[in-house]
Amino acid sequence: MRYAFFITIFLLLQLFSAGTALSLQWWLAPWFSVMPISIAWIGVFTVTNGLLLLSVKRVFANSYRWISGWMLVMHFMLLTAFFTSLLYGGYWLAMSWVDMPLNESSVMDVVLRMLALAIFAGLFVYALYSAYVPVTRKLSINIDKPLAKPLRIAVASDLHIGRLFGSGAIDRLSRMMTNSEADILLMPGDIMDDNTEAFSDYDMQKNLAELCGSVPYGVYATLGNHDLYGHEQPISHALRDAGVQLLNDEAVCIEHAGQSIWIVGRFDNHKRQRVATTELLADIDTALPVLLLDHRPSDIVEHSQLPIDLQVSGHTHNGQVFPANSIVNAINRLGYGYEAIGKGHFVVSSGYGFWGIPFRLGSRSEIWLITVSGQND
């Protein structure tokens, strides 16, 4: 299975490279007509496979970011070629309808290529904006359990705190919590980007502590797969030292307007020894409101039959870059967004941060603000 995955990735990269070489060859044609066609092809395939080799061999730290970044460049080149073709096709049809001759001059060649450059740059700017400028998704739900006063829950999953997403993002989240007047913040996994190196180097503990202090009932979190890749203990200590109440296969009861509410947090399924949800629920009073943090949305169908009122998840990033959105939704019952299923309400966030490279296309960095009302409202 592992070899099949790597072979698939390798073949996809070669396909992307061929498309990129063709696009680059077309774009450079008016200015480098004397340049051999092979130059574009050799250059693109050399960069692709060189970066792939460096990434596989892990020659330097975070080498996967370089191959990811190059894949994004190639992807945007292909999208640029597609959009430019559509626009040129529209121009061709318009000229045909009004019975005017097509302008095949060198001026049109330059115009098309300048348009392609603008589309390419626009994709990068928009993707960068979508990664670093989060939105707030608002949702109101009603549960079939006593709740004397509505509870305002903020959800920020997949922060991936690291060198590319650090203290500024944490401070912005603090401001968002204050402005939203949230009672509590839930962070369902992937808090750190694999380790605590950047968190420590840039002294982000004070920023995270201020975030925890900005929310009346505090911040509750559970660990995701990226928090468990060999640095579980340092990450857990860093979060707890900053004031985050970490729930690793644990449940805690909080008071809200004299009403008890249970918050349950699960390990990500990367942790093979994690406790089953049914075991966690067996130790609490499920007649009271139950909130579940589960990093991956993979168990939503099973959880929809349990006395869970609200589950918040992340992990999918809503694909992060189009067209991965369709893959995410194809392999998950709920790959992104909100749905009431069975006995509960389920929210899967695209994440407050991002993975790998700071770009999003077809998805957006976000937090959710969920107002939960009960029978006694």
PDB file of N, CA and C in Angstrom, residues 68-107:
ATOM      1  N   SER A  68       6.218  20.662  -1.927  1.00  0.00           N
ATOM      2  CA  SER A  68       4.828  21.121  -1.865  1.00  0.00           C
ATOM      3  C   SER A  68       4.670  22.477  -2.563  1.00  0.00           C
ATOM      4  N   GLY A  69       5.641  23.370  -2.324  1.00  0.00           N
ATOM      5  CA  GLY A  69       5.593  24.678  -2.955  1.00  0.00           C
ATOM      6  C   GLY A  69       5.716  24.584  -4.470  1.00  0.00           C
ATOM      7  N   TRP A  70       6.610  23.709  -4.939  1.00  0.00           N
ATOM      8  CA  TRP A  70       6.777  23.533  -6.382  1.00  0.00           C
ATOM      9  C   TRP A  70       5.527  22.911  -7.012  1.00  0.00           C
ATOM     10  N   MET A  71       4.904  21.977  -6.308  1.00  0.00           N
ATOM     11  CA  MET A  71       3.647  21.406  -6.792  1.00  0.00           C
ATOM     12  C   MET A  71       2.586  22.486  -6.926  1.00  0.00           C
ATOM     13  N   LEU A  72       2.556  23.417  -5.961  1.00  0.00           N
ATOM     14  CA  LEU A  72       1.581  24.504  -6.028  1.00  0.00           C
ATOM     15  C   LEU A  72       1.857  25.396  -7.235  1.00  0.00           C
ATOM     16  N   VAL A  73       3.138  25.699  -7.490  1.00  0.00           N
ATOM     17  CA  VAL A  73       3.487  26.509  -8.659  1.00  0.00           C
ATOM     18  C   VAL A  73       3.006  25.823  -9.935  1.00  0.00           C
ATOM     19  N   MET A  74       3.268  24.525 -10.053  1.00  0.00           N
ATOM     20  CA  MET A  74       2.843  23.792 -11.247  1.00  0.00           C
ATOM     21  C   MET A  74       1.319  23.760 -11.351  1.00  0.00           C
ATOM     22  N   HIS A  75       0.657  23.570 -10.217  1.00  0.00           N
ATOM     23  CA  HIS A  75      -0.807  23.538 -10.207  1.00  0.00           C
ATOM     24  C   HIS A  75      -1.373  24.874 -10.682  1.00  0.00           C
ATOM     25  N   PHE A  76      -0.810  25.968 -10.203  1.00  0.00           N
ATOM     26  CA  PHE A  76      -1.287  27.288 -10.603  1.00  0.00           C
ATOM     27  C   PHE A  76      -0.974  27.566 -12.075  1.00  0.00           C
ATOM     28  N   MET A  77       0.126  27.020 -12.584  1.00  0.00           N
ATOM     29  CA  MET A  77       0.422  27.155 -14.012  1.00  0.00           C
ATOM     30  C   MET A  77      -0.643  26.460 -14.854  1.00  0.00           C
ATOM     31  N   LEU A  78      -1.031  25.262 -14.421  1.00  0.00           N
ATOM     32  CA  LEU A  78      -2.057  24.515 -15.160  1.00  0.00           C
ATOM     33  C   LEU A  78      -3.401  25.230 -15.089  1.00  0.00           C
ATOM     34  N   LEU A  79      -3.745  25.750 -13.909  1.00  0.00           N
ATOM     35  CA  LEU A  79      -4.993  26.505 -13.776  1.00  0.00           C
ATOM     36  C   LEU A  79      -4.955  27.767 -14.644  1.00  0.00           C
ATOM     37  N   THR A  80      -3.787  28.417 -14.673  1.00  0.00           N
ATOM     38  CA  THR A  80      -3.635  29.609 -15.509  1.00  0.00           C
ATOM     39  C   THR A  80      -3.862  29.273 -16.977  1.00  0.00           C
ATOM     40  N   ALA A  81      -3.280  28.167 -17.432  1.00  0.00           N
ATOM     41  CA  ALA A  81      -3.461  27.748 -18.826  1.00  0.00           C
ATOM     42  C   ALA A  81      -4.930  27.466 -19.112  1.00  0.00           C
ATOM     43  N   PHE A  82      -5.600  26.842 -18.159  1.00  0.00           N
ATOM     44  CA  PHE A  82      -7.021  26.519 -18.338  1.00  0.00           C
ATOM     45  C   PHE A  82      -7.864  27.786 -18.460  1.00  0.00           C
ATOM     46  N   PHE A  83      -7.663  28.731 -17.517  1.00  0.00           N
ATOM     47  CA  PHE A  83      -8.455  29.966 -17.541  1.00  0.00           C
ATOM     48  C   PHE A  83      -8.133  30.817 -18.780  1.00  0.00           C
ATOM     49  N   THR A  84      -6.863  30.856 -19.158  1.00  0.00           N
ATOM     50  CA  THR A  84      -6.487  31.625 -20.353  1.00  0.00           C
ATOM     51  C   THR A  84      -7.130  31.033 -21.593  1.00  0.00           C
ATOM     52  N   SER A  85      -7.169  29.701 -21.660  1.00  0.00           N
ATOM     53  CA  SER A  85      -7.809  29.032 -22.803  1.00  0.00           C
ATOM     54  C   SER A  85      -9.292  29.350 -22.859  1.00  0.00           C
ATOM     55  N   LEU A  86      -9.926  29.373 -21.685  1.00  0.00           N
ATOM     56  CA  LEU A  86     -11.352  29.709 -21.652  1.00  0.00           C
ATOM     57  C   LEU A  86     -11.597  31.128 -22.148  1.00  0.00           C
ATOM     58  N   LEU A  87     -10.753  32.053 -21.690  1.00  0.00           N
ATOM     59  CA  LEU A  87     -10.927  33.450 -22.104  1.00  0.00           C
ATOM     60  C   LEU A  87     -10.663  33.617 -23.593  1.00  0.00           C
ATOM     61  N   TYR A  88      -9.634  32.933 -24.102  1.00  0.00           N
ATOM     62  CA  TYR A  88      -9.352  33.029 -25.525  1.00  0.00           C
ATOM     63  C   TYR A  88     -10.467  32.377 -26.335  1.00  0.00           C
ATOM     64  N   GLY A  89     -10.997  31.264 -25.822  1.00  0.00           N
ATOM     65  CA  GLY A  89     -12.119  30.622 -26.503  1.00  0.00           C
ATOM     66  C   GLY A  89     -13.340  31.520 -26.543  1.00  0.00           C
ATOM     67  N   GLY A  90     -13.564  32.242 -25.426  1.00  0.00           N
ATOM     68  CA  GLY A  90     -14.680  33.196 -25.395  1.00  0.00           C
ATOM     69  C   GLY A  90     -14.473  34.318 -26.404  1.00  0.00           C
ATOM     70  N   TYR A  91     -13.230  34.796 -26.509  1.00  0.00           N
ATOM     71  CA  TYR A  91     -12.906  35.841 -27.498  1.00  0.00           C
ATOM     72  C   TYR A  91     -13.144  35.326 -28.915  1.00  0.00           C
ATOM     73  N   TRP A  92     -12.725  34.099 -29.166  1.00  0.00           N
ATOM     74  CA  TRP A  92     -12.887  33.488 -30.496  1.00  0.00           C
ATOM     75  C   TRP A  92     -14.370  33.352 -30.847  1.00  0.00           C
ATOM     76  N   LEU A  93     -15.185  32.900 -29.882  1.00  0.00           N
ATOM     77  CA  LEU A  93     -16.619  32.772 -30.142  1.00  0.00           C
ATOM     78  C   LEU A  93     -17.269  34.126 -30.387  1.00  0.00           C
ATOM     79  N   ALA A  94     -16.874  35.126 -29.583  1.00  0.00           N
ATOM     80  CA  ALA A  94     -17.457  36.459 -29.742  1.00  0.00           C
ATOM     81  C   ALA A  94     -17.155  37.027 -31.132  1.00  0.00           C
ATOM     82  N   MET A  95     -15.904  36.854 -31.583  1.00  0.00           N
ATOM     83  CA  MET A  95     -15.542  37.357 -32.910  1.00  0.00           C
ATOM     84  C   MET A  95     -16.285  36.602 -34.009  1.00  0.00           C
ATOM     85  N   SER A  96     -16.533  35.308 -33.782  1.00  0.00           N
ATOM     86  CA  SER A  96     -17.266  34.502 -34.771  1.00  0.00           C
ATOM     87  C   SER A  96     -18.707  34.961 -34.871  1.00  0.00           C
ATOM     88  N   TRP A  97     -19.316  35.285 -33.738  1.00  0.00           N
ATOM     89  CA  TRP A  97     -20.731  35.695 -33.726  1.00  0.00           C
ATOM     90  C   TRP A  97     -20.943  37.035 -34.436  1.00  0.00           C
ATOM     91  N   VAL A  98     -19.990  37.942 -34.263  1.00  0.00           N
ATOM     92  CA  VAL A  98     -20.148  39.263 -34.897  1.00  0.00           C
ATOM     93  C   VAL A  98     -19.486  39.315 -36.266  1.00  0.00           C
ATOM     94  N   ASP A  99     -19.020  38.138 -36.732  1.00  0.00           N
ATOM     95  CA  ASP A  99     -18.445  38.000 -38.072  1.00  0.00           C
ATOM     96  C   ASP A  99     -17.261  38.940 -38.277  1.00  0.00           C
ATOM     97  N   MET A 100     -16.377  38.968 -37.274  1.00  0.00           N
ATOM     98  CA  MET A 100     -15.164  39.777 -37.373  1.00  0.00           C
ATOM     99  C   MET A 100     -13.956  38.852 -37.418  1.00  0.00           C
ATOM    100  N   PRO A 101     -12.932  39.219 -38.170  1.00  0.00           N
ATOM    101  CA  PRO A 101     -11.748  38.361 -38.263  1.00  0.00           C
ATOM    102  C   PRO A 101     -10.994  38.313 -36.934  1.00  0.00           C
ATOM    103  N   LEU A 102     -10.440  37.138 -36.615  1.00  0.00           N
ATOM    104  CA  LEU A 102      -9.645  37.004 -35.396  1.00  0.00           C
ATOM    105  C   LEU A 102      -8.327  37.747 -35.529  1.00  0.00           C
ATOM    106  N   ASN A 103      -7.940  38.394 -34.457  1.00  0.00           N
ATOM    107  CA  ASN A 103      -6.659  39.080 -34.433  1.00  0.00           C
ATOM    108  C   ASN A 103      -5.570  38.086 -34.053  1.00  0.00           C
ATOM    109  N   GLU A 104      -4.787  37.642 -35.023  1.00  0.00           N
ATOM    110  CA  GLU A 104      -3.738  36.659 -34.766  1.00  0.00           C
ATOM    111  C   GLU A 104      -2.360  37.317 -34.721  1.00  0.00           C
ATOM    112  N   SER A 105      -2.318  38.614 -34.492  1.00  0.00           N
ATOM    113  CA  SER A 105      -1.066  39.353 -34.517  1.00  0.00           C
ATOM    114  C   SER A 105      -0.210  39.057 -33.304  1.00  0.00           C
ATOM    115  N   SER A 106       1.031  39.538 -33.378  1.00  0.00           N
ATOM    116  CA  SER A 106       1.942  39.374 -32.243  1.00  0.00           C
ATOM    117  C   SER A 106       1.439  40.146 -31.027  1.00  0.00           C
ATOM    118  N   VAL A 107       0.651  41.204 -31.265  1.00  0.00           N
ATOM    119  CA  VAL A 107       0.081  41.964 -30.154  1.00  0.00           C
ATOM    120  C   VAL A 107      -0.851  41.075 -29.336  1.00  0.00           C
TER     121      VAL A 107
END
